[in-house]
Amino acid sequence: MSVSRNRIKCILSVALTCVTLLLGCGEKEVTGETGKSILSDGSLEATIVRDFDESLYSVSELEAMMNSEVSEYNASHGAGSVNVVSVGCENNKVTAVMNYESDEAYSEFNGRFFTHESYDEAVADGTIKVSMRDAANLEQVDAADISGGDKMDVIVTDEVGYLTFPGKVRYISDGVLVITGKQVLVSDEMDGLAYIVYSRK
């Protein structure tokens, strides 16, 4: 990872402090916060929101650095692998939105663990190594007892933040809080990695 990319990560680093909240299906979806949306074509849209002091950095400087890093990455990984969608600042908060062609692009560009595959593939290759909870009632289930894997995908990540899906969230691992039927919050209480299984549609 280059020095300038480390600088961008430092500027945009997010310390997500989780407090005790009563969260569950039926609550309003959270928007305007740091998180990622999994799109139906498998790409990701990532939003980063944090306090921003324009006396230290300008928004234009930040956007220029981001575009430079994206251009460098795409030069060796293919045009369109990563895109800066928008960068803006309002009320001393910067919001940066980026698009990633795949989970591999997100993981590599950001230096995070983030995988996206079908549930059946995840079971077959041993990706899922923990018991899960039913997102509807939070009852514990064994991964081997989950059916319909051919219609579901699984996300595995080491990163805290909101995740929004194109289909219904079906199963979650410990440390994942259900916000709505299609959104979760991965908290820092996860045990190393968070697992979320969702229906494709």
PDB file of C-alpha atoms in Angstrom:
ATOM      1  CA  MET A   1       0.000   0.000   0.000  1.00  0.00           C
ATOM      2  CA  SER A   2       1.469   3.399  -0.965  1.00  0.00           C
ATOM      3  CA  VAL A   3       2.216   6.241   1.448  1.00  0.00           C
ATOM      4  CA  SER A   4      -0.560   8.405  -0.008  1.00  0.00           C
ATOM      5  CA  ARG A   5      -3.116   5.620   0.374  1.00  0.00           C
ATOM      6  CA  ASN A   6      -2.095   5.331   4.020  1.00  0.00           C
ATOM      7  CA  ARG A   7      -2.650   9.070   4.284  1.00  0.00           C
ATOM      8  CA  ILE A   8      -6.135   8.746   2.797  1.00  0.00           C
ATOM      9  CA  LYS A   9      -6.946   5.912   5.195  1.00  0.00           C
ATOM     10  CA  CYS A  10      -5.701   8.041   8.075  1.00  0.00           C
ATOM     11  CA  ILE A  11      -7.887  10.977   7.007  1.00  0.00           C
ATOM     12  CA  LEU A  12     -10.929   8.787   6.482  1.00  0.00           C
ATOM     13  CA  SER A  13     -10.388   6.277   9.299  1.00  0.00           C
ATOM     14  CA  VAL A  14     -13.545   5.625  11.223  1.00  0.00           C
ATOM     15  CA  ALA A  15     -13.714   4.790  14.906  1.00  0.00           C
ATOM     16  CA  LEU A  16     -17.175   3.288  15.189  1.00  0.00           C
ATOM     17  CA  THR A  17     -18.241   3.319  18.839  1.00  0.00           C
ATOM     18  CA  CYS A  18     -21.059   0.882  19.426  1.00  0.00           C
ATOM     19  CA  VAL A  19     -23.530   1.695  22.193  1.00  0.00           C
ATOM     20  CA  THR A  20     -26.316  -0.438  23.512  1.00  0.00           C
ATOM     21  CA  LEU A  21     -29.285   0.050  21.224  1.00  0.00           C
ATOM     22  CA  LEU A  22     -32.581  -1.721  20.820  1.00  0.00           C
ATOM     23  CA  LEU A  23     -32.217  -2.715  17.192  1.00  0.00           C
ATOM     24  CA  GLY A  24     -34.267  -5.238  15.293  1.00  0.00           C
ATOM     25  CA  CYS A  25     -36.264  -6.021  12.202  1.00  0.00           C
ATOM     26  CA  GLY A  26     -38.807  -3.359  11.472  1.00  0.00           C
ATOM     27  CA  GLU A  27     -36.597  -0.442  12.530  1.00  0.00           C
ATOM     28  CA  LYS A  28     -35.810   2.302  10.028  1.00  0.00           C
ATOM     29  CA  GLU A  29     -32.835   1.727   7.742  1.00  0.00           C
ATOM     30  CA  VAL A  30     -29.788   3.813   8.663  1.00  0.00           C
ATOM     31  CA  THR A  31     -28.502   6.149   5.951  1.00  0.00           C
ATOM     32  CA  GLY A  32     -25.860   8.843   5.872  1.00  0.00           C
ATOM     33  CA  GLU A  33     -23.416   6.828   7.975  1.00  0.00           C
ATOM     34  CA  THR A  34     -20.268   4.855   7.237  1.00  0.00           C
ATOM     35  CA  GLY A  35     -21.122   1.558   5.596  1.00  0.00           C
ATOM     36  CA  LYS A  36     -21.348  -0.500   2.447  1.00  0.00           C
ATOM     37  CA  SER A  37     -24.176  -1.514   0.139  1.00  0.00           C
ATOM     38  CA  ILE A  38     -23.945  -4.815  -1.719  1.00  0.00           C
ATOM     39  CA  LEU A  39     -25.513  -4.269  -5.128  1.00  0.00           C
ATOM     40  CA  SER A  40     -27.396  -6.925  -7.071  1.00  0.00           C
ATOM     41  CA  ASP A  41     -24.603  -7.226  -9.669  1.00  0.00           C
ATOM     42  CA  GLY A  42     -22.048  -8.057  -6.960  1.00  0.00           C
ATOM     43  CA  SER A  43     -20.391  -4.641  -6.882  1.00  0.00           C
ATOM     44  CA  LEU A  44     -20.138  -2.553  -3.711  1.00  0.00           C
ATOM     45  CA  GLU A  45     -20.867   1.061  -2.913  1.00  0.00           C
ATOM     46  CA  ALA A  46     -18.963   2.224   0.146  1.00  0.00           C
ATOM     47  CA  THR A  47     -19.771   5.405   2.057  1.00  0.00           C
ATOM     48  CA  ILE A  48     -17.346   6.930   4.529  1.00  0.00           C
ATOM     49  CA  VAL A  49     -18.606   9.681   6.863  1.00  0.00           C
ATOM     50  CA  ARG A  50     -16.518  11.403   9.499  1.00  0.00           C
ATOM     51  CA  ASP A  51     -15.694  14.731  11.104  1.00  0.00           C
ATOM     52  CA  PHE A  52     -13.489  16.822   8.845  1.00  0.00           C
ATOM     53  CA  ASP A  53     -11.292  19.806   9.685  1.00  0.00           C
ATOM     54  CA  GLU A  54     -10.798  21.856   6.538  1.00  0.00           C
ATOM     55  CA  SER A  55      -8.019  23.810   8.261  1.00  0.00           C
ATOM     56  CA  LEU A  56      -5.892  20.658   7.992  1.00  0.00           C
ATOM     57  CA  TYR A  57      -7.046  19.321   4.613  1.00  0.00           C
ATOM     58  CA  SER A  58      -9.246  20.683   1.876  1.00  0.00           C
ATOM     59  CA  VAL A  59     -11.979  18.598   0.303  1.00  0.00           C
ATOM     60  CA  SER A  60     -10.428  19.156  -3.126  1.00  0.00           C
ATOM     61  CA  GLU A  61      -7.055  17.916  -1.845  1.00  0.00           C
ATOM     62  CA  LEU A  62      -8.682  14.817  -0.394  1.00  0.00           C
ATOM     63  CA  GLU A  63     -10.596  14.113  -3.595  1.00  0.00           C
ATOM     64  CA  ALA A  64      -7.453  14.592  -5.691  1.00  0.00           C
ATOM     65  CA  MET A  65      -5.535  12.120  -3.502  1.00  0.00           C
ATOM     66  CA  MET A  66      -8.359   9.598  -3.756  1.00  0.00           C
ATOM     67  CA  ASN A  67      -8.577   9.913  -7.530  1.00  0.00           C
ATOM     68  CA  SER A  68      -4.816   9.538  -7.819  1.00  0.00           C
ATOM     69  CA  GLU A  69      -4.824   6.336  -5.779  1.00  0.00           C
ATOM     70  CA  VAL A  70      -7.773   4.957  -7.734  1.00  0.00           C
ATOM     71  CA  SER A  71      -6.041   5.681 -11.053  1.00  0.00           C
ATOM     72  CA  GLU A  72      -2.889   3.945  -9.847  1.00  0.00           C
ATOM     73  CA  TYR A  73      -4.865   0.914  -8.687  1.00  0.00           C
ATOM     74  CA  ASN A  74      -6.939   0.675 -11.867  1.00  0.00           C
ATOM     75  CA  ALA A  75      -3.833   0.908 -14.038  1.00  0.00           C
ATOM     76  CA  SER A  76      -2.775  -2.533 -12.823  1.00  0.00           C
ATOM     77  CA  HIS A  77      -6.203  -4.063 -12.101  1.00  0.00           C
ATOM     78  CA  GLY A  78      -8.374  -2.844 -14.957  1.00  0.00           C
ATOM     79  CA  ALA A  79     -10.348   0.302 -15.646  1.00  0.00           C
ATOM     80  CA  GLY A  80     -13.436   0.571 -13.495  1.00  0.00           C
ATOM     81  CA  SER A  81     -12.200  -1.716 -10.728  1.00  0.00           C
ATOM     82  CA  VAL A  82     -12.547   1.170  -8.261  1.00  0.00           C
ATOM     83  CA  ASN A  83     -14.255   4.536  -8.782  1.00  0.00           C
ATOM     84  CA  VAL A  84     -14.626   7.670  -6.688  1.00  0.00           C
ATOM     85  CA  VAL A  85     -18.323   8.520  -6.966  1.00  0.00           C
ATOM     86  CA  SER A  86     -18.399  11.702  -4.894  1.00  0.00           C
ATOM     87  CA  VAL A  87     -16.619  13.618  -2.134  1.00  0.00           C
ATOM     88  CA  GLY A  88     -18.311  16.434  -0.255  1.00  0.00           C
ATOM     89  CA  CYS A  89     -18.300  18.251   3.058  1.00  0.00           C
ATOM     90  CA  GLU A  90     -21.214  19.746   4.960  1.00  0.00           C
ATOM     91  CA  ASN A  91     -21.445  20.869   8.582  1.00  0.00           C
ATOM     92  CA  ASN A  92     -17.822  19.814   9.193  1.00  0.00           C
ATOM     93  CA  LYS A  93     -18.497  16.246   8.064  1.00  0.00           C
ATOM     94  CA  VAL A  94     -16.963  14.768   4.952  1.00  0.00           C
ATOM     95  CA  THR A  95     -18.836  12.133   2.975  1.00  0.00           C
ATOM     96  CA  ALA A  96     -16.938  10.078   0.421  1.00  0.00           C
ATOM     97  CA  VAL A  97     -18.700   7.532  -1.767  1.00  0.00           C
ATOM     98  CA  MET A  98     -16.755   4.927  -3.728  1.00  0.00           C
ATOM     99  CA  ASN A  99     -17.739   2.066  -5.990  1.00  0.00           C
ATOM    100  CA  TYR A 100     -15.887  -1.261  -6.167  1.00  0.00           C
ATOM    101  CA  GLU A 101     -16.369  -3.702  -9.011  1.00  0.00           C
ATOM    102  CA  SER A 102     -15.981  -6.725  -6.724  1.00  0.00           C
ATOM    103  CA  ASP A 103     -15.236  -7.895  -3.212  1.00  0.00           C
ATOM    104  CA  GLU A 104     -11.656  -8.580  -4.306  1.00  0.00           C
ATOM    105  CA  ALA A 105     -11.223  -4.963  -5.404  1.00  0.00           C
ATOM    106  CA  TYR A 106     -12.606  -3.660  -2.108  1.00  0.00           C
ATOM    107  CA  SER A 107     -10.494  -6.006  -0.013  1.00  0.00           C
ATOM    108  CA  GLU A 108      -7.264  -5.319  -1.876  1.00  0.00           C
ATOM    109  CA  PHE A 109      -7.671  -1.557  -2.245  1.00  0.00           C
ATOM    110  CA  ASN A 110      -8.532  -1.036   1.419  1.00  0.00           C
ATOM    111  CA  GLY A 111      -6.376  -3.739   2.981  1.00  0.00           C
ATOM    112  CA  ARG A 112      -9.394  -5.364   4.658  1.00  0.00           C
ATOM    113  CA  PHE A 113     -10.723  -8.913   4.795  1.00  0.00           C
ATOM    114  CA  PHE A 114     -13.929  -8.936   2.772  1.00  0.00           C
ATOM    115  CA  THR A 115     -15.287 -11.889   0.782  1.00  0.00           C
ATOM    116  CA  HIS A 116     -18.547 -12.442  -1.064  1.00  0.00           C
ATOM    117  CA  GLU A 117     -19.573 -15.850  -2.403  1.00  0.00           C
ATOM    118  CA  SER A 118     -22.545 -18.157  -2.670  1.00  0.00           C
ATOM    119  CA  TYR A 119     -23.550 -19.909   0.535  1.00  0.00           C
ATOM    120  CA  ASP A 120     -23.097 -23.367  -1.005  1.00  0.00           C
ATOM    121  CA  GLU A 121     -19.570 -22.448  -2.128  1.00  0.00           C
ATOM    122  CA  ALA A 122     -18.764 -21.076   1.308  1.00  0.00           C
ATOM    123  CA  VAL A 123     -19.857 -24.317   2.980  1.00  0.00           C
ATOM    124  CA  ALA A 124     -17.992 -26.446   0.445  1.00  0.00           C
ATOM    125  CA  ASP A 125     -14.703 -24.563   0.752  1.00  0.00           C
ATOM    126  CA  GLY A 126     -14.879 -24.267   4.547  1.00  0.00           C
ATOM    127  CA  THR A 127     -15.321 -20.496   4.666  1.00  0.00           C
ATOM    128  CA  ILE A 128     -18.064 -20.725   7.280  1.00  0.00           C
ATOM    129  CA  LYS A 129     -16.472 -21.911  10.504  1.00  0.00           C
ATOM    130  CA  VAL A 130     -18.928 -20.599  13.089  1.00  0.00           C
ATOM    131  CA  SER A 131     -22.479 -21.252  14.156  1.00  0.00           C
ATOM    132  CA  MET A 132     -25.026 -18.726  12.998  1.00  0.00           C
ATOM    133  CA  ARG A 133     -28.180 -17.128  14.355  1.00  0.00           C
ATOM    134  CA  ASP A 134     -31.469 -16.785  12.527  1.00  0.00           C
ATOM    135  CA  ALA A 135     -31.819 -13.054  11.785  1.00  0.00           C
ATOM    136  CA  ALA A 136     -35.586 -13.204  12.407  1.00  0.00           C
ATOM    137  CA  ASN A 137     -35.576 -14.673  15.929  1.00  0.00           C
ATOM    138  CA  LEU A 138     -31.843 -14.720  16.832  1.00  0.00           C
ATOM    139  CA  GLU A 139     -32.006 -18.445  17.639  1.00  0.00           C
ATOM    140  CA  GLN A 140     -28.774 -20.375  17.174  1.00  0.00           C
ATOM    141  CA  VAL A 141     -28.564 -22.609  14.095  1.00  0.00           C
ATOM    142  CA  ASP A 142     -25.868 -24.903  12.790  1.00  0.00           C
ATOM    143  CA  ALA A 143     -24.518 -24.032   9.359  1.00  0.00           C
ATOM    144  CA  ALA A 144     -25.029 -27.632   8.253  1.00  0.00           C
ATOM    145  CA  ASP A 145     -28.762 -27.352   8.978  1.00  0.00           C
ATOM    146  CA  ILE A 146     -29.327 -24.290   6.796  1.00  0.00           C
ATOM    147  CA  SER A 147     -31.156 -25.129   3.575  1.00  0.00           C
ATOM    148  CA  GLY A 148     -31.673 -23.156   0.372  1.00  0.00           C
ATOM    149  CA  GLY A 149     -27.994 -22.328   0.050  1.00  0.00           C
ATOM    150  CA  ASP A 150     -28.283 -22.176  -3.734  1.00  0.00           C
ATOM    151  CA  LYS A 151     -30.383 -19.018  -3.357  1.00  0.00           C
ATOM    152  CA  MET A 152     -28.201 -17.281  -0.760  1.00  0.00           C
ATOM    153  CA  ASP A 153     -24.855 -15.505  -0.577  1.00  0.00           C
ATOM    154  CA  VAL A 154     -22.533 -14.924   2.370  1.00  0.00           C
ATOM    155  CA  ILE A 155     -20.382 -11.930   3.267  1.00  0.00           C
ATOM    156  CA  VAL A 156     -17.402 -12.399   5.583  1.00  0.00           C
ATOM    157  CA  THR A 157     -15.626  -9.294   6.849  1.00  0.00           C
ATOM    158  CA  ASP A 158     -13.290  -8.029   9.553  1.00  0.00           C
ATOM    159  CA  GLU A 159     -14.628  -4.489   9.312  1.00  0.00           C
ATOM    160  CA  VAL A 160     -17.176  -2.773  11.535  1.00  0.00           C
ATOM    161  CA  GLY A 161     -19.942  -0.670  10.012  1.00  0.00           C
ATOM    162  CA  TYR A 162     -23.336  -0.871   8.362  1.00  0.00           C
ATOM    163  CA  LEU A 163     -23.992  -3.358   5.554  1.00  0.00           C
ATOM    164  CA  THR A 164     -27.041  -3.116   3.300  1.00  0.00           C
ATOM    165  CA  PHE A 165     -28.084  -5.967   1.009  1.00  0.00           C
ATOM    166  CA  PRO A 166     -30.238  -6.347  -2.111  1.00  0.00           C
ATOM    167  CA  GLY A 167     -32.124  -9.238  -0.478  1.00  0.00           C
ATOM    168  CA  LYS A 168     -33.300 -10.271   2.974  1.00  0.00           C
ATOM    169  CA  VAL A 169     -30.733 -10.968   5.706  1.00  0.00           C
ATOM    170  CA  ARG A 170     -31.240 -14.584   6.787  1.00  0.00           C
ATOM    171  CA  TYR A 171     -28.443 -15.544   9.203  1.00  0.00           C
ATOM    172  CA  ILE A 172     -25.805 -13.658  11.177  1.00  0.00           C
ATOM    173  CA  SER A 173     -22.843 -14.441  13.400  1.00  0.00           C
ATOM    174  CA  ASP A 174     -22.181 -13.051  16.878  1.00  0.00           C
ATOM    175  CA  GLY A 175     -21.408  -9.337  16.955  1.00  0.00           C
ATOM    176  CA  VAL A 176     -23.784  -8.534  14.090  1.00  0.00           C
ATOM    177  CA  LEU A 177     -26.891  -6.489  14.921  1.00  0.00           C
ATOM    178  CA  VAL A 178     -29.994  -6.573  12.736  1.00  0.00           C
ATOM    179  CA  ILE A 179     -31.245  -3.088  11.820  1.00  0.00           C
ATOM    180  CA  THR A 180     -33.871  -3.956   9.188  1.00  0.00           C
ATOM    181  CA  GLY A 181     -34.648  -6.955   7.022  1.00  0.00           C
ATOM    182  CA  LYS A 182     -31.939  -5.846   4.587  1.00  0.00           C
ATOM    183  CA  GLN A 183     -29.449  -4.043   6.820  1.00  0.00           C
ATOM    184  CA  VAL A 184     -27.101  -5.009   9.651  1.00  0.00           C
ATOM    185  CA  LEU A 185     -24.488  -3.323  11.798  1.00  0.00           C
ATOM    186  CA  VAL A 186     -21.230  -5.212  12.247  1.00  0.00           C
ATOM    187  CA  SER A 187     -20.038  -4.220  15.711  1.00  0.00           C
ATOM    188  CA  ASP A 188     -16.598  -4.395  17.271  1.00  0.00           C
ATOM    189  CA  GLU A 189     -17.920  -7.255  19.402  1.00  0.00           C
ATOM    190  CA  MET A 190     -17.496  -9.710  16.527  1.00  0.00           C
ATOM    191  CA  ASP A 191     -15.049 -12.516  17.197  1.00  0.00           C
ATOM    192  CA  GLY A 192     -12.459 -11.662  14.564  1.00  0.00           C
ATOM    193  CA  LEU A 193     -14.765 -12.033  11.562  1.00  0.00           C
ATOM    194  CA  ALA A 194     -18.439 -11.317  10.949  1.00  0.00           C
ATOM    195  CA  TYR A 195     -20.617 -13.575   8.774  1.00  0.00           C
ATOM    196  CA  ILE A 196     -23.869 -12.477   7.142  1.00  0.00           C
ATOM    197  CA  VAL A 197     -25.987 -14.759   4.941  1.00  0.00           C
ATOM    198  CA  TYR A 198     -28.636 -13.135   2.771  1.00  0.00           C
ATOM    199  CA  SER A 199     -31.082 -14.070   0.027  1.00  0.00           C
ATOM    200  CA  ARG A 200     -30.064 -12.850  -3.390  1.00  0.00           C
ATOM    201  CA  LYS A 201     -33.597 -11.558  -3.948  1.00  0.00           C
TER     202      LYS A 201
END
